[in-house]
Tab-separated table of C-alpha atoms in Angstrom:
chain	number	residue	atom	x	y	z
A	1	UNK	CA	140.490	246.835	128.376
A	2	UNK	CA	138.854	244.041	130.494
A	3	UNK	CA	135.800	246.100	131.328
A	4	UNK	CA	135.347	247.268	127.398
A	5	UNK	CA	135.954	243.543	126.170
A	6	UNK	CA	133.570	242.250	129.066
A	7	UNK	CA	130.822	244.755	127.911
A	8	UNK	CA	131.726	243.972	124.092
A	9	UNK	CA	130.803	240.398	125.015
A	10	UNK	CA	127.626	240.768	126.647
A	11	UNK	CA	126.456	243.833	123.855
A	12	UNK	CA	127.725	241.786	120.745
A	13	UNK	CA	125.006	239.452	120.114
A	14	UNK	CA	126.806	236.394	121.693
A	15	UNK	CA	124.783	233.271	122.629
A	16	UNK	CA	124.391	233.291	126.484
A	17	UNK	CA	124.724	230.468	128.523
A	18	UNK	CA	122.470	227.618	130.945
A	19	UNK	CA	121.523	230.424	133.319
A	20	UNK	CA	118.746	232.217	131.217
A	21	UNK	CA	117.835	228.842	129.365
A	22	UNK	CA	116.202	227.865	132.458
A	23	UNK	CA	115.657	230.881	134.777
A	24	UNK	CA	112.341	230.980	132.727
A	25	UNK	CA	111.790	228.363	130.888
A	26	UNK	CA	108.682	227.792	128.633
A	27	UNK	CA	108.132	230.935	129.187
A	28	UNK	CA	106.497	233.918	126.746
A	29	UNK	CA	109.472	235.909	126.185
A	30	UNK	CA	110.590	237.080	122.448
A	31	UNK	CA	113.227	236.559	120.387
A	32	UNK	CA	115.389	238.918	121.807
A	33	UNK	CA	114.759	238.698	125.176
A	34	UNK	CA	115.401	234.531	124.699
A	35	UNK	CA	118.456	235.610	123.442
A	36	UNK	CA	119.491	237.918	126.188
A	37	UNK	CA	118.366	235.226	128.919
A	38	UNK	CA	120.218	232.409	126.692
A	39	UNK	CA	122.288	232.251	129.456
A	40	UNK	CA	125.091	234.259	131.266
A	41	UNK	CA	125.576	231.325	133.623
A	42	UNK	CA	129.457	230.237	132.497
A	43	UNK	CA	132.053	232.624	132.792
A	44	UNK	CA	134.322	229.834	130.597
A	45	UNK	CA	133.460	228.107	127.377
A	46	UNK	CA	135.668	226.000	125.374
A	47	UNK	CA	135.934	228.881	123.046
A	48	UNK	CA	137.793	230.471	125.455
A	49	UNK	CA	140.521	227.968	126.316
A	50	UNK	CA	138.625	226.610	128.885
A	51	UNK	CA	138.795	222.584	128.863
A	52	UNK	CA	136.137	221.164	131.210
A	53	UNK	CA	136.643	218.012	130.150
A	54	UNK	CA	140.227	217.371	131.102
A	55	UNK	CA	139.832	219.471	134.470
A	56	UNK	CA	137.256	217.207	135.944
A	57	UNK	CA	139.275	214.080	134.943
A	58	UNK	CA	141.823	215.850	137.009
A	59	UNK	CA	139.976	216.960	139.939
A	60	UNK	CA	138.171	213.475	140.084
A	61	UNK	CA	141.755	211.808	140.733
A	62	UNK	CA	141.324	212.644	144.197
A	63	UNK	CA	138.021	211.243	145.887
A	64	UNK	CA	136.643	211.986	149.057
A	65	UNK	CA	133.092	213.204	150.507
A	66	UNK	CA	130.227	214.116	148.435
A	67	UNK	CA	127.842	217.339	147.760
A	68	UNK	CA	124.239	216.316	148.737
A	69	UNK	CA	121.114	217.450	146.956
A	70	UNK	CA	117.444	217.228	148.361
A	71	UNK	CA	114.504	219.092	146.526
A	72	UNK	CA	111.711	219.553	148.097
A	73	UNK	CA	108.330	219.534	147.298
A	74	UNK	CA	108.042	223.222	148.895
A	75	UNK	CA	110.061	224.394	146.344
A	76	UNK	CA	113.485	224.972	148.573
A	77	UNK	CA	116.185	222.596	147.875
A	78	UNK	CA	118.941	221.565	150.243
A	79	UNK	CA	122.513	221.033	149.663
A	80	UNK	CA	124.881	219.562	152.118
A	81	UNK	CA	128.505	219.770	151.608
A	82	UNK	CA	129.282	216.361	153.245
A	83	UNK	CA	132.788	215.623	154.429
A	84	UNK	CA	133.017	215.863	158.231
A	85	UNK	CA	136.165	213.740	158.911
A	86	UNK	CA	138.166	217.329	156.619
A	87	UNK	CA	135.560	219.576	158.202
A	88	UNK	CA	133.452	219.351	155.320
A	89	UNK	CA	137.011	220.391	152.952
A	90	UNK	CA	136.438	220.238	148.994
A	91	UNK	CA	138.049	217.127	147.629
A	92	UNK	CA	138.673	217.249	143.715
A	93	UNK	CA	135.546	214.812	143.530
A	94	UNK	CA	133.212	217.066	145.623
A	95	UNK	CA	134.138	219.975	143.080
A	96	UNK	CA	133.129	218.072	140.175
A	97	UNK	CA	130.074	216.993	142.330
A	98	UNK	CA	129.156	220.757	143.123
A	99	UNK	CA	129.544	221.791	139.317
A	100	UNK	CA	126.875	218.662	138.881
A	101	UNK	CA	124.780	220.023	141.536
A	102	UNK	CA	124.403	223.120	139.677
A	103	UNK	CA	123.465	221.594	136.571
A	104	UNK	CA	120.741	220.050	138.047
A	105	UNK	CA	119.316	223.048	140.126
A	106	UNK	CA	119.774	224.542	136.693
A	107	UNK	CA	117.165	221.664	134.932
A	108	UNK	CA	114.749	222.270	137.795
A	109	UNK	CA	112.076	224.321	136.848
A	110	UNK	CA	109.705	224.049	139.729
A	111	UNK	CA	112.458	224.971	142.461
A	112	UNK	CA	112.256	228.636	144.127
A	113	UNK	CA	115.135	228.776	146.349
A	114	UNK	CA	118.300	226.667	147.791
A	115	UNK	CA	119.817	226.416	151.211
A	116	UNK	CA	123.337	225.299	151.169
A	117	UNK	CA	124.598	224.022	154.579
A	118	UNK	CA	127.164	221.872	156.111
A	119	UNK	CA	127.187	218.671	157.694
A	120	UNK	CA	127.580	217.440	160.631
A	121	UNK	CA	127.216	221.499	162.288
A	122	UNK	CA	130.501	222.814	160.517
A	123	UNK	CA	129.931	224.493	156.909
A	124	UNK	CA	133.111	224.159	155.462
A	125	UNK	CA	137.015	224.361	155.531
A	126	UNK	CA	138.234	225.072	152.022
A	127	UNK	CA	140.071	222.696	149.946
A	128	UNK	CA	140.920	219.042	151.003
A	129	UNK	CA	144.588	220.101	151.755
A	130	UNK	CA	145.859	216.998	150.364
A	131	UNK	CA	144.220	217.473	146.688
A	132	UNK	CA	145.616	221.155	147.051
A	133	UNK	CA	149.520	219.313	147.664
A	134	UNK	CA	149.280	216.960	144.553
A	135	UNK	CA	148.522	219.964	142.304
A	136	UNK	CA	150.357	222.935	143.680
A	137	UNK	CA	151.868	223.580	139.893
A	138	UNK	CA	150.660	226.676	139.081
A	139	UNK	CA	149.221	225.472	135.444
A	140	UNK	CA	146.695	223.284	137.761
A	141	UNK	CA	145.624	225.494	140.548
A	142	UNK	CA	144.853	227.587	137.539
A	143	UNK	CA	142.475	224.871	136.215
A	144	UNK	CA	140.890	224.441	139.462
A	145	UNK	CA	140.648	227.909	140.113
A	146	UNK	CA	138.579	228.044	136.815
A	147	UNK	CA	136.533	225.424	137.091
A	148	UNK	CA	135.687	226.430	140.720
A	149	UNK	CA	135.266	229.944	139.675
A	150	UNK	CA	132.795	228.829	136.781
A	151	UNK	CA	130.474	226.346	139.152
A	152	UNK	CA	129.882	229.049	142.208
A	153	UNK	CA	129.228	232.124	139.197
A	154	UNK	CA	126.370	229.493	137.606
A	155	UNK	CA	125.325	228.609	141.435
A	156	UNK	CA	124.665	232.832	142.350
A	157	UNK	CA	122.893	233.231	138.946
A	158	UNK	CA	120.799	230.226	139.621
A	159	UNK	CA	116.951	231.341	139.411
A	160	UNK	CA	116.580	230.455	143.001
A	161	UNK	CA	116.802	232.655	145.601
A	162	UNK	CA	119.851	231.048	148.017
A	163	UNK	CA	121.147	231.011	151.533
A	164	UNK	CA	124.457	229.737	152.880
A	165	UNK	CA	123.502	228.491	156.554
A	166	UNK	CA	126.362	228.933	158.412
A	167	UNK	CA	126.910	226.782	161.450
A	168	UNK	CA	130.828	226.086	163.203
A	169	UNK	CA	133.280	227.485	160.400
A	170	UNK	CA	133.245	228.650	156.876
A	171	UNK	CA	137.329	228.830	156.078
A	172	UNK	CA	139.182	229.464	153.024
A	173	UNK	CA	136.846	228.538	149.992
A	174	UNK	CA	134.253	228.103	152.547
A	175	UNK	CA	134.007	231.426	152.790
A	176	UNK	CA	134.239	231.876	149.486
A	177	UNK	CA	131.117	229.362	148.768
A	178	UNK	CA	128.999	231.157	151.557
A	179	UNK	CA	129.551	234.941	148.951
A	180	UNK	CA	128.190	232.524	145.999
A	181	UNK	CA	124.129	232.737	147.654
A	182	UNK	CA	122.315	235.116	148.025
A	183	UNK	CA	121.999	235.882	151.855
A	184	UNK	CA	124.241	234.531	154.630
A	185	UNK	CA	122.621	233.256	158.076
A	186	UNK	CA	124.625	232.352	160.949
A	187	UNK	CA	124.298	230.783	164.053
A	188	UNK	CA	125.718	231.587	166.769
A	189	UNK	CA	129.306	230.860	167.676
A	190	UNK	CA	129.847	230.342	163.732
A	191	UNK	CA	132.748	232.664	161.795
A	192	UNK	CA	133.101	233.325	158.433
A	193	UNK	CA	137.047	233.965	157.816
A	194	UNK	CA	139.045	234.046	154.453
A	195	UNK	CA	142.181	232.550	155.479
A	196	UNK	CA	144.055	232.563	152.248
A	197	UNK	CA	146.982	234.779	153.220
A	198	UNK	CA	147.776	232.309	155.905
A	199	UNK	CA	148.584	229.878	152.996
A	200	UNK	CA	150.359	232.399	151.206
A	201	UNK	CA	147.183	232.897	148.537
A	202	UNK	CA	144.388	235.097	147.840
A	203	UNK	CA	140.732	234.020	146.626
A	204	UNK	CA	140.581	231.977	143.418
A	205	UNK	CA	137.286	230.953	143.358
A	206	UNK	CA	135.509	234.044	143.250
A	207	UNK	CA	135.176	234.808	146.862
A	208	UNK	CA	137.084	238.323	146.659
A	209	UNK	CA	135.236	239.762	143.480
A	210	UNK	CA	131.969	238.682	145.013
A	211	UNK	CA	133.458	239.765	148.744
A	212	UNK	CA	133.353	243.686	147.249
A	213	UNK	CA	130.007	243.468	146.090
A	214	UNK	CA	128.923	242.507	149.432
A	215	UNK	CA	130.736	244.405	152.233
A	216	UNK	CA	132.493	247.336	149.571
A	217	UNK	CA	135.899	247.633	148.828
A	218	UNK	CA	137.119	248.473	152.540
A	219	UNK	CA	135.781	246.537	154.644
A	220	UNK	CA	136.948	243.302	151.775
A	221	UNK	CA	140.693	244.575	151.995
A	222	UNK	CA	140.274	244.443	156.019
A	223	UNK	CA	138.503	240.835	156.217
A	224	UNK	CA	141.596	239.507	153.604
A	225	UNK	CA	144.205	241.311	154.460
A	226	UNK	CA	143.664	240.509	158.449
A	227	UNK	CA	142.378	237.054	157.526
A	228	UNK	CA	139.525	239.001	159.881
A	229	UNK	CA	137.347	236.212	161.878
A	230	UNK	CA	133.887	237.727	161.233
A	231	UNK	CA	131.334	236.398	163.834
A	232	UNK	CA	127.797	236.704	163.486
A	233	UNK	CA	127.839	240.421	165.194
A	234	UNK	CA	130.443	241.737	162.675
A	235	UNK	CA	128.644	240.182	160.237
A	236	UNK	CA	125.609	241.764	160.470
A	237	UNK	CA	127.313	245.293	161.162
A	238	UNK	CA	128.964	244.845	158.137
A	239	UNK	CA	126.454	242.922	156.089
A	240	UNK	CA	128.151	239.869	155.483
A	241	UNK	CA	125.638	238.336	157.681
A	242	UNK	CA	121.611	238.292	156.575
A	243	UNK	CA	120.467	237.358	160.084
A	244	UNK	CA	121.552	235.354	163.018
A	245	UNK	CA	119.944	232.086	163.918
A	246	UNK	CA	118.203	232.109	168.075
A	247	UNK	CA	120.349	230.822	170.172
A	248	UNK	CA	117.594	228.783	171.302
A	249	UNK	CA	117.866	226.784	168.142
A	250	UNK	CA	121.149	226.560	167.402
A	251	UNK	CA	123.052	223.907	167.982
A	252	UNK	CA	120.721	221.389	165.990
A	253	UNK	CA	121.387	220.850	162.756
A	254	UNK	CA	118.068	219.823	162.070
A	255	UNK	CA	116.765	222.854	163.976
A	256	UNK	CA	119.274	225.714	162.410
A	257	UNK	CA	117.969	224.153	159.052
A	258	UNK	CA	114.215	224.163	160.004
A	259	UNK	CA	114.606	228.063	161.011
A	260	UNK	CA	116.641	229.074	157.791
A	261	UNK	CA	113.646	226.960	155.935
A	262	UNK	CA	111.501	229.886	157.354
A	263	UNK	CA	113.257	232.660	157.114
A	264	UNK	CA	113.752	232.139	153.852
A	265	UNK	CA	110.209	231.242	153.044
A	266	UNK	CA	109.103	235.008	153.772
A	267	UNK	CA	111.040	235.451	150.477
A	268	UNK	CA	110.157	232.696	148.429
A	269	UNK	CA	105.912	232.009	149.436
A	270	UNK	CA	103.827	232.379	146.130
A	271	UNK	CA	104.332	230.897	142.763
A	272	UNK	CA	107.671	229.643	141.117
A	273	UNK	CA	107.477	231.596	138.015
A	274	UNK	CA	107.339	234.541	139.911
A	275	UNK	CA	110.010	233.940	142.000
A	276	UNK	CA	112.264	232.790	139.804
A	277	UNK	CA	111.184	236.267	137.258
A	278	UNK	CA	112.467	238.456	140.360
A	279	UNK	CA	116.071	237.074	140.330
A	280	UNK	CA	115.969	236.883	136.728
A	281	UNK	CA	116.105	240.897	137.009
A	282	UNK	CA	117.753	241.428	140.328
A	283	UNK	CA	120.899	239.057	138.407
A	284	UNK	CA	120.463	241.076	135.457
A	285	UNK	CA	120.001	244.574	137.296
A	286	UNK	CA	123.312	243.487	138.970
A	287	UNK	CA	125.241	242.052	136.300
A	288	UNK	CA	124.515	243.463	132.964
A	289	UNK	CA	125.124	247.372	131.801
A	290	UNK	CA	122.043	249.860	132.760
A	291	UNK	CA	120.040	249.412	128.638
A	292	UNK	CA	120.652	245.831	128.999
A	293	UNK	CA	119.537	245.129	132.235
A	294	UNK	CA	116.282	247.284	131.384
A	295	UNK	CA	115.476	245.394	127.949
A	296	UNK	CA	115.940	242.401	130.234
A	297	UNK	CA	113.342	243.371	132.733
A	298	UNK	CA	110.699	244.513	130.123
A	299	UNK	CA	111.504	240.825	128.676
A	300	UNK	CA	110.681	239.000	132.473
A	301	UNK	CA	107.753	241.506	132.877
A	302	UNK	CA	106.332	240.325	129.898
A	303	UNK	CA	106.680	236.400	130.854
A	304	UNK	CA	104.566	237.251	134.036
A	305	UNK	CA	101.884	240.186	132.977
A	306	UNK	CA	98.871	237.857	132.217
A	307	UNK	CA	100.055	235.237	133.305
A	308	UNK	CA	97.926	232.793	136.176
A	309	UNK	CA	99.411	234.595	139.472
A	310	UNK	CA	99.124	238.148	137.915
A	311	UNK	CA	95.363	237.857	136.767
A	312	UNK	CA	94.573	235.593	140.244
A	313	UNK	CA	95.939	238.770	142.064
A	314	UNK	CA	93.632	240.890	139.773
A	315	UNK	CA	90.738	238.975	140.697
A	316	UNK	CA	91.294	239.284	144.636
A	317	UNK	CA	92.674	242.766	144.587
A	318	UNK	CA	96.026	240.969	146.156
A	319	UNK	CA	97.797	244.386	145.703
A	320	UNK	CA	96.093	246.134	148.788
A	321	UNK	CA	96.385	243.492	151.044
């Protein structure tokens, strides 16, 4: 029933949400491929039951840290989840900053990918434990779980390519944040653990769904059923991990952060429209059913064929180099 509703919703014509609107924007695609790439950034509208308005009042009641944005003129934006005296924990504050933080990654057209990192060389524990006490009712970890479920689904769909830098510990909904990029670098000594059963929970936030996607079914039951401490090794042999930072650089903020600037500029050199066109189908090709995700593709194809890289790279006979 969910599956045929869920493919019901995305067939039936419906008006998509802030992910399409500006994965291309100004771009030359037609009427129906605007409407396809209208947007299928929010899991949650109003129209179903979901009432942003009264969660972030909510979550704002309990302040604390801050979620840090720097674009760059490169293209590659940073993020800093910035609360080192909870080991960089979520207050309800930095949840409604994060959902803000996507909005404006969402508005920025020039951008091409996003590193999301910790401060102060830990990445992040979870939820401020003391927001988590004051609304342990189940009718208001449900509202947190949606509104933290809706702001990491619009940050993976973002039209940037995106990598969680990993440095100390990524705990709980840390873990769950570093499953909502792209790729996953860590440095050495670092872990990546979901330590919900410990408190009695599983993933709310999206971590598990996204979890399977990543490592498959088996290895996700082993990671949260063991509350598994996945160093960079296991990472990699499972393919949590994207790459491990030198050892030689670790240890430096600034340093981890200038490497992962690299690494993920093999990925992201050449023009913006471009870039953002191949997540716009790689989110698509994952996301959407097989007709869909094709009619989607043709639609990005067409933004880009004739268009100033594509007749540049004509002109120099870029293909063969």
């Amino acid at each position: 029933m969910v599956l045929s509703a869920a493919r019901q919703h995305l067939l039936g014509g419906i008006r998509l949400g802030a992910w399409g609107q500006h994965l291309l924007r100004g771009s030359r695609l037609g009427a129906w491929g605007q409407h396809l790439l209208g947007g299928i950034g929010s899991v949650y509208t109003d129209a179903k039951g979901f009432q942003e308005k009264e969660i972030r009042e909510k979550l704002q009641a309990f302040p604390g840290g801050s979620i840090d944005l720097v674009k760059q003129e490169s293209g590659i934006a940073v993020l800093t989840v910035n609360n080192p005296a909870r080991m960089n924990a979520f207050s309800g504050s930095m949840m409604v900053e994060l959902e803000e933080r996507v909005s404006q990654l969402e508005e920025w057209t020039e951008g091409k990918g996003l590193i999301i990192q910790g401060a102060a060389g830990t990445f992040c524990s979870g939820s401020d434990l003391n927001a988590v006490r004051a609304i342990s009712n189940p009718q208001d970890g449900m509202k947190m779980c949606t509104f933290m479920q809706n702001a990491l689904t619009r940050l993976l769909r973002l039209p940037l390519l995106s990598v969680a830098l990993v440095e100390g510990n990524a705990l709980g909904g840390g873990a769950e944040l570093t499953t909502a990029c792209d790729f996953r670098l860590m440095a050495p000594g670092s872990v990546i653990q979901f330590v919900h059963k410990h408190m009695g929970l599983v993933p709310g936030w999206g971590g598990a769904a996204r979890l399977v996607r990543i490592v498959g079914g088996q290895n996700a039951l082993k990671m949260l059923g063991g509350a598994l401490k996945i160093d960079p090794e296991m990472g990699l042999q499972i393919g949590l991990a994207d790459g491990v930072l030198e050892g030689s650089l670790a240890g430096s903020g600034a340093n981890a952060l200038l490497e992962a600037e690299q690494w993920l500029g093999c990925y992201t050199t050449g023009p913006a429209p471009v870039i953002r066109a191949i997540k716009s189908v790689v989110v698509s090709g994952r996301e959407l059913p097989l007709e869909v995700a094709l009619r989607t593709e043709r639609d990005v194809f067409g933004t880009v064929w004739g268009g100033p890289a594509n007749l540049q790279a004509l002109a120099t006979k870029a293909k063969h180099k």
